[in-house]
Coordinates of C-alpha atoms in Angstrom, one line a residue:
M389 CA 0.0 0.0 0.0
L390 CA 2.8 2.4 1.0
D391 CA 6.5 1.7 0.3
L392 CA 9.4 4.0 1.3
K393 CA 12.6 2.8 -0.4
D394 CA 16.0 4.0 0.7
I395 CA 14.8 7.5 1.7
C396 CA 17.6 9.9 2.7
V397 CA 17.1 13.5 3.9
T398 CA 20.0 15.8 5.1
F399 CA 19.4 19.3 6.4
H400 CA 22.0 22.1 5.9
S401 CA 24.2 20.0 3.6
N402 CA 27.9 20.9 3.4
T403 CA 27.7 23.3 6.3
V404 CA 28.8 23.0 9.9
N405 CA 25.1 22.5 10.8
E406 CA 24.7 19.5 8.5
R407 CA 22.4 16.9 10.0
V408 CA 21.1 13.6 8.6
A409 CA 17.4 13.5 9.3
L410 CA 16.6 10.3 7.5
D411 CA 19.3 7.7 6.9
H412 CA 18.4 5.2 4.1
V413 CA 14.9 4.5 5.5
S414 CA 12.8 1.8 4.0
I415 CA 9.5 0.5 5.1
H416 CA 6.5 -1.4 3.8
V417 CA 3.0 -0.5 5.1
E418 CA 0.2 -2.9 4.4
D419 CA -3.3 -1.8 3.5
G420 CA -5.2 -1.2 6.8
D421 CA -2.1 -1.0 9.0
F422 CA -2.3 1.4 12.0
I423 CA 1.3 2.0 12.8
T424 CA 2.5 4.0 15.9
I425 CA 5.9 5.7 15.7
L426 CA 8.2 6.2 18.7
G427 CA 11.5 7.8 19.1
S428 CA 13.3 10.5 21.1
N429 CA 13.4 14.1 19.9
G430 CA 15.4 14.4 16.7
A431 CA 14.9 10.7 15.8
G432 CA 13.3 11.6 12.4
K433 CA 9.7 10.9 13.2
S434 CA 8.2 14.2 11.9
T435 CA 10.6 14.3 9.0
L436 CA 9.3 10.9 8.0
L437 CA 5.7 12.2 7.8
N438 CA 6.8 15.4 6.2
V439 CA 8.5 13.4 3.4
I440 CA 5.4 11.3 2.9
S441 CA 3.1 14.3 2.8
G442 CA 5.4 16.2 0.5
S443 CA 6.3 19.2 2.7
I444 CA 10.0 18.1 2.7
A445 CA 11.7 16.7 -0.4
T446 CA 13.9 13.6 -0.3
D447 CA 17.5 13.6 -1.3
T448 CA 17.3 10.0 -2.5
G449 CA 14.7 7.2 -2.6
K450 CA 11.2 6.5 -3.7
I451 CA 7.8 6.8 -2.2
V452 CA 5.1 4.6 -3.7
L453 CA 1.5 5.0 -2.6
D454 CA -1.0 2.5 -3.8
G455 CA 1.3 1.5 -6.7
K456 CA 2.1 5.1 -7.8
E457 CA 5.3 6.9 -7.3
I458 CA 4.6 10.2 -5.5
Q459 CA 8.0 11.6 -4.4
K460 CA 8.0 14.2 -7.2
L461 CA 4.4 15.3 -6.6
P462 CA 3.8 18.6 -4.9
E463 CA 2.2 18.6 -1.4
Y464 CA -1.1 20.0 -2.6
K465 CA -1.6 17.1 -5.0
R466 CA -0.7 14.5 -2.4
A467 CA -3.2 16.1 0.0
N468 CA -6.0 14.7 -2.2
E469 CA -5.1 11.2 -1.0
I470 CA -3.3 11.9 2.3
G471 CA -4.9 13.3 5.4
R472 CA -2.9 14.8 8.2
L473 CA -3.2 16.1 11.7
F474 CA -0.7 18.1 13.7
Q475 CA 0.0 18.6 17.4
D476 CA -1.4 22.1 17.3
P477 CA -5.3 22.1 17.3
M478 CA -5.2 25.5 15.6
K479 CA -3.8 24.0 12.4
G480 CA -6.0 22.4 9.8
T481 CA -9.1 24.6 10.2
A482 CA -10.2 28.1 9.3
P483 CA -11.0 29.6 12.7
S484 CA -13.2 32.5 11.5
M485 CA -15.4 30.2 9.5
T486 CA -18.2 28.0 10.9
I487 CA -18.0 24.3 11.5
E488 CA -20.3 23.8 8.5
E489 CA -18.1 25.9 6.2
N490 CA -14.9 24.1 7.3
L491 CA -16.5 20.7 6.6
G492 CA -17.8 22.0 3.3
L493 CA -14.2 22.9 2.2
A494 CA -12.9 19.5 3.3
Y495 CA -15.8 17.7 1.6
S496 CA -15.2 19.5 -1.7
R497 CA -11.5 18.5 -1.8
G498 CA -10.7 17.2 -5.2
K499 CA -14.3 17.5 -6.4
R500 CA -15.5 21.1 -6.4
T501 CA -14.0 24.5 -6.6
T502 CA -16.2 26.9 -4.6
L503 CA -17.7 26.8 -1.1
S504 CA -21.1 27.9 -2.3
K505 CA -21.4 24.7 -4.4
A506 CA -20.0 22.6 -1.6
I507 CA -22.7 23.1 1.0
K508 CA -25.9 21.6 -0.2
K509 CA -28.8 20.2 1.8
A510 CA -27.6 16.6 1.2
D511 CA -24.0 17.6 2.3
K512 CA -25.3 19.2 5.5
E513 CA -27.1 16.0 6.3
I514 CA -23.8 14.1 5.9
F515 CA -22.0 16.6 8.1
I516 CA -24.6 16.1 10.9
K517 CA -24.4 12.4 10.6
K518 CA -20.6 12.4 10.7
L519 CA -20.4 14.9 13.6
K520 CA -22.8 12.8 15.7
T521 CA -20.2 9.9 15.6
L522 CA -17.8 12.2 17.5
G523 CA -20.1 12.3 20.5
L524 CA -19.2 16.0 21.2
D525 CA -22.6 17.6 20.3
L526 CA -21.0 19.5 17.4
E527 CA -23.8 18.5 15.1
N528 CA -25.9 21.1 17.0
R529 CA -23.3 23.8 16.5
L530 CA -22.9 23.9 12.8
D531 CA -23.2 27.7 12.7
N532 CA -20.5 28.3 15.4
Q533 CA -17.2 29.6 14.4
V534 CA -14.4 27.1 14.9
E535 CA -12.4 29.5 17.0
T536 CA -15.1 29.1 19.7
L537 CA -14.3 25.4 20.1
S538 CA -12.1 23.8 22.8
G539 CA -8.8 22.3 21.7
G540 CA -10.2 18.8 21.9
Q541 CA -13.3 19.7 19.9
R542 CA -11.3 21.4 17.3
Q543 CA -8.9 18.5 17.0
A544 CA -11.8 16.1 16.6
L545 CA -13.2 18.4 13.9
T546 CA -9.9 18.5 12.1
L547 CA -9.8 14.7 12.2
L548 CA -13.2 14.5 10.7
M549 CA -12.2 17.0 8.0
S550 CA -9.1 14.9 7.2
T551 CA -11.2 11.8 6.7
I552 CA -14.7 13.0 5.5
V553 CA -13.4 12.1 2.1
T554 CA -11.7 8.8 3.0
P555 CA -8.0 9.2 2.4
K556 CA -5.7 6.5 1.2
L557 CA -3.4 7.3 4.1
L558 CA -3.7 9.2 7.4
L559 CA -0.8 10.9 9.1
L560 CA -1.1 11.8 12.8
D561 CA 1.8 13.9 14.2
E562 CA 1.3 13.8 18.0
H563 CA -2.3 15.0 17.5
T564 CA -3.2 14.5 21.2
A565 CA 0.0 16.0 22.7
A566 CA -1.5 19.5 23.2
L567 CA -4.6 18.2 24.9
D568 CA -5.2 17.6 28.6
P569 CA -5.2 13.8 29.6
K570 CA -9.0 13.5 29.6
A571 CA -9.4 15.1 26.2
A572 CA -6.4 13.2 24.8
D573 CA -8.0 9.9 25.9
Q574 CA -11.3 10.9 24.3
M575 CA -9.5 11.9 21.1
M576 CA -7.7 8.6 20.8
Q577 CA -11.0 6.7 21.2
I578 CA -12.5 8.8 18.5
T579 CA -9.5 8.3 16.3
D580 CA -9.4 4.6 16.8
A581 CA -13.1 4.2 16.1
L582 CA -12.9 6.3 12.9
I583 CA -9.9 4.5 11.6
K584 CA -11.4 1.1 12.2
K585 CA -14.8 2.0 10.7
N586 CA -13.3 3.4 7.5
H587 CA -10.3 1.0 7.2
I588 CA -7.8 3.8 6.9
T589 CA -4.2 3.0 6.7
T590 CA -2.5 5.2 9.4
L591 CA 0.8 6.3 10.7
M592 CA 0.8 8.0 14.1
I593 CA 3.7 9.7 15.9
T594 CA 3.3 9.7 19.7
H595 CA 5.5 10.2 22.8
N596 CA 2.9 8.3 24.9
L597 CA 4.2 4.8 25.2
K598 CA 0.8 3.5 26.4
Q599 CA -0.9 4.9 23.3
A600 CA 1.8 3.4 21.1
L601 CA 1.1 -0.1 22.4
D602 CA -2.6 0.2 23.0
Y603 CA -3.5 1.3 19.6
G604 CA -2.8 0.0 16.1
N605 CA -1.2 -3.2 15.1
K606 CA 2.5 -2.3 14.7
T607 CA 5.0 0.1 16.4
I608 CA 8.1 1.5 14.7
I609 CA 10.9 2.8 16.8
M610 CA 13.3 5.4 15.3
N611 CA 16.7 6.7 16.3
E612 CA 19.1 9.1 14.6
G613 CA 17.1 9.0 11.3
K614 CA 16.8 5.2 11.2
I615 CA 14.1 2.6 11.9
I616 CA 15.8 0.4 14.5
K617 CA 12.9 -1.8 15.4
V618 CA 9.4 -2.8 14.2
L619 CA 7.3 -4.3 17.0
E620 CA 4.4 -6.5 15.9
G621 CA 2.5 -9.7 16.8
K622 CA 3.2 -11.5 20.0
E623 CA 6.3 -9.4 20.8
R624 CA 4.3 -6.2 20.7
E625 CA 1.4 -7.7 22.6
T626 CA 3.6 -8.7 25.5
M627 CA 5.9 -5.7 25.6
A628 CA 5.8 -3.8 28.9
I629 CA 6.1 -0.1 28.9
D630 CA 9.0 0.0 31.3
K631 CA 10.9 -2.5 29.2
L632 CA 10.3 -0.6 26.1
L633 CA 11.5 2.6 27.7
T634 CA 14.7 0.9 29.0
M635 CA 15.5 -0.9 25.8
Y636 CA 15.2 2.1 23.5
N637 CA 15.7 5.2 25.8
L638 CA 12.5 6.8 24.6
V639 CA 12.7 10.2 26.3

């Protein structure tokens, strides 16, 4: 479904600040995989997602999504098939626009060109149905501006916007890190349910070791721009958090 082949990225090449961000990274992601990604700061986790989404160019290597090479495609074209959430709940939405208008823009992605055409009665019914699945009462606040929402509500809305047209791939870059523990737990439950319901192939960066082992079916551990371990199956199921922390110094 997704293949990264010998991906290299170096920042500030040929200067005193040169840093290898990704060092010959290769990985195969199966259709329907939900992979969590762990690693200390600077391990290359966000760079990996940036390379896949197209916000950072590769020095070498290939990226193949659903049989199609995409490493030369600009980010905006990849966005038609790749959804993404960031740590900051303020990203991914237009704060001065309403919930309905934001969903209208997301729903029109790759299909329509103007907001006025995007929001029809049938579309609004879809928005209400989708919002109800979040369990946050946002379906009764369609006319509210997004800037009035809490961080958790806004992040849930961004998740829905990223998946309302089911993407081939979903990238989650510590999307619960800025939330309080209760909101983060709720957000992960919403995320997991939506991914399972729509069978969305997903890569999720997290610093929360419990999240990394509780959700998904595989865990990738990165260090110094390399993938040093892939946990799956019985090994992942029986892996204790303290052992994981000790083995890979995940701080």
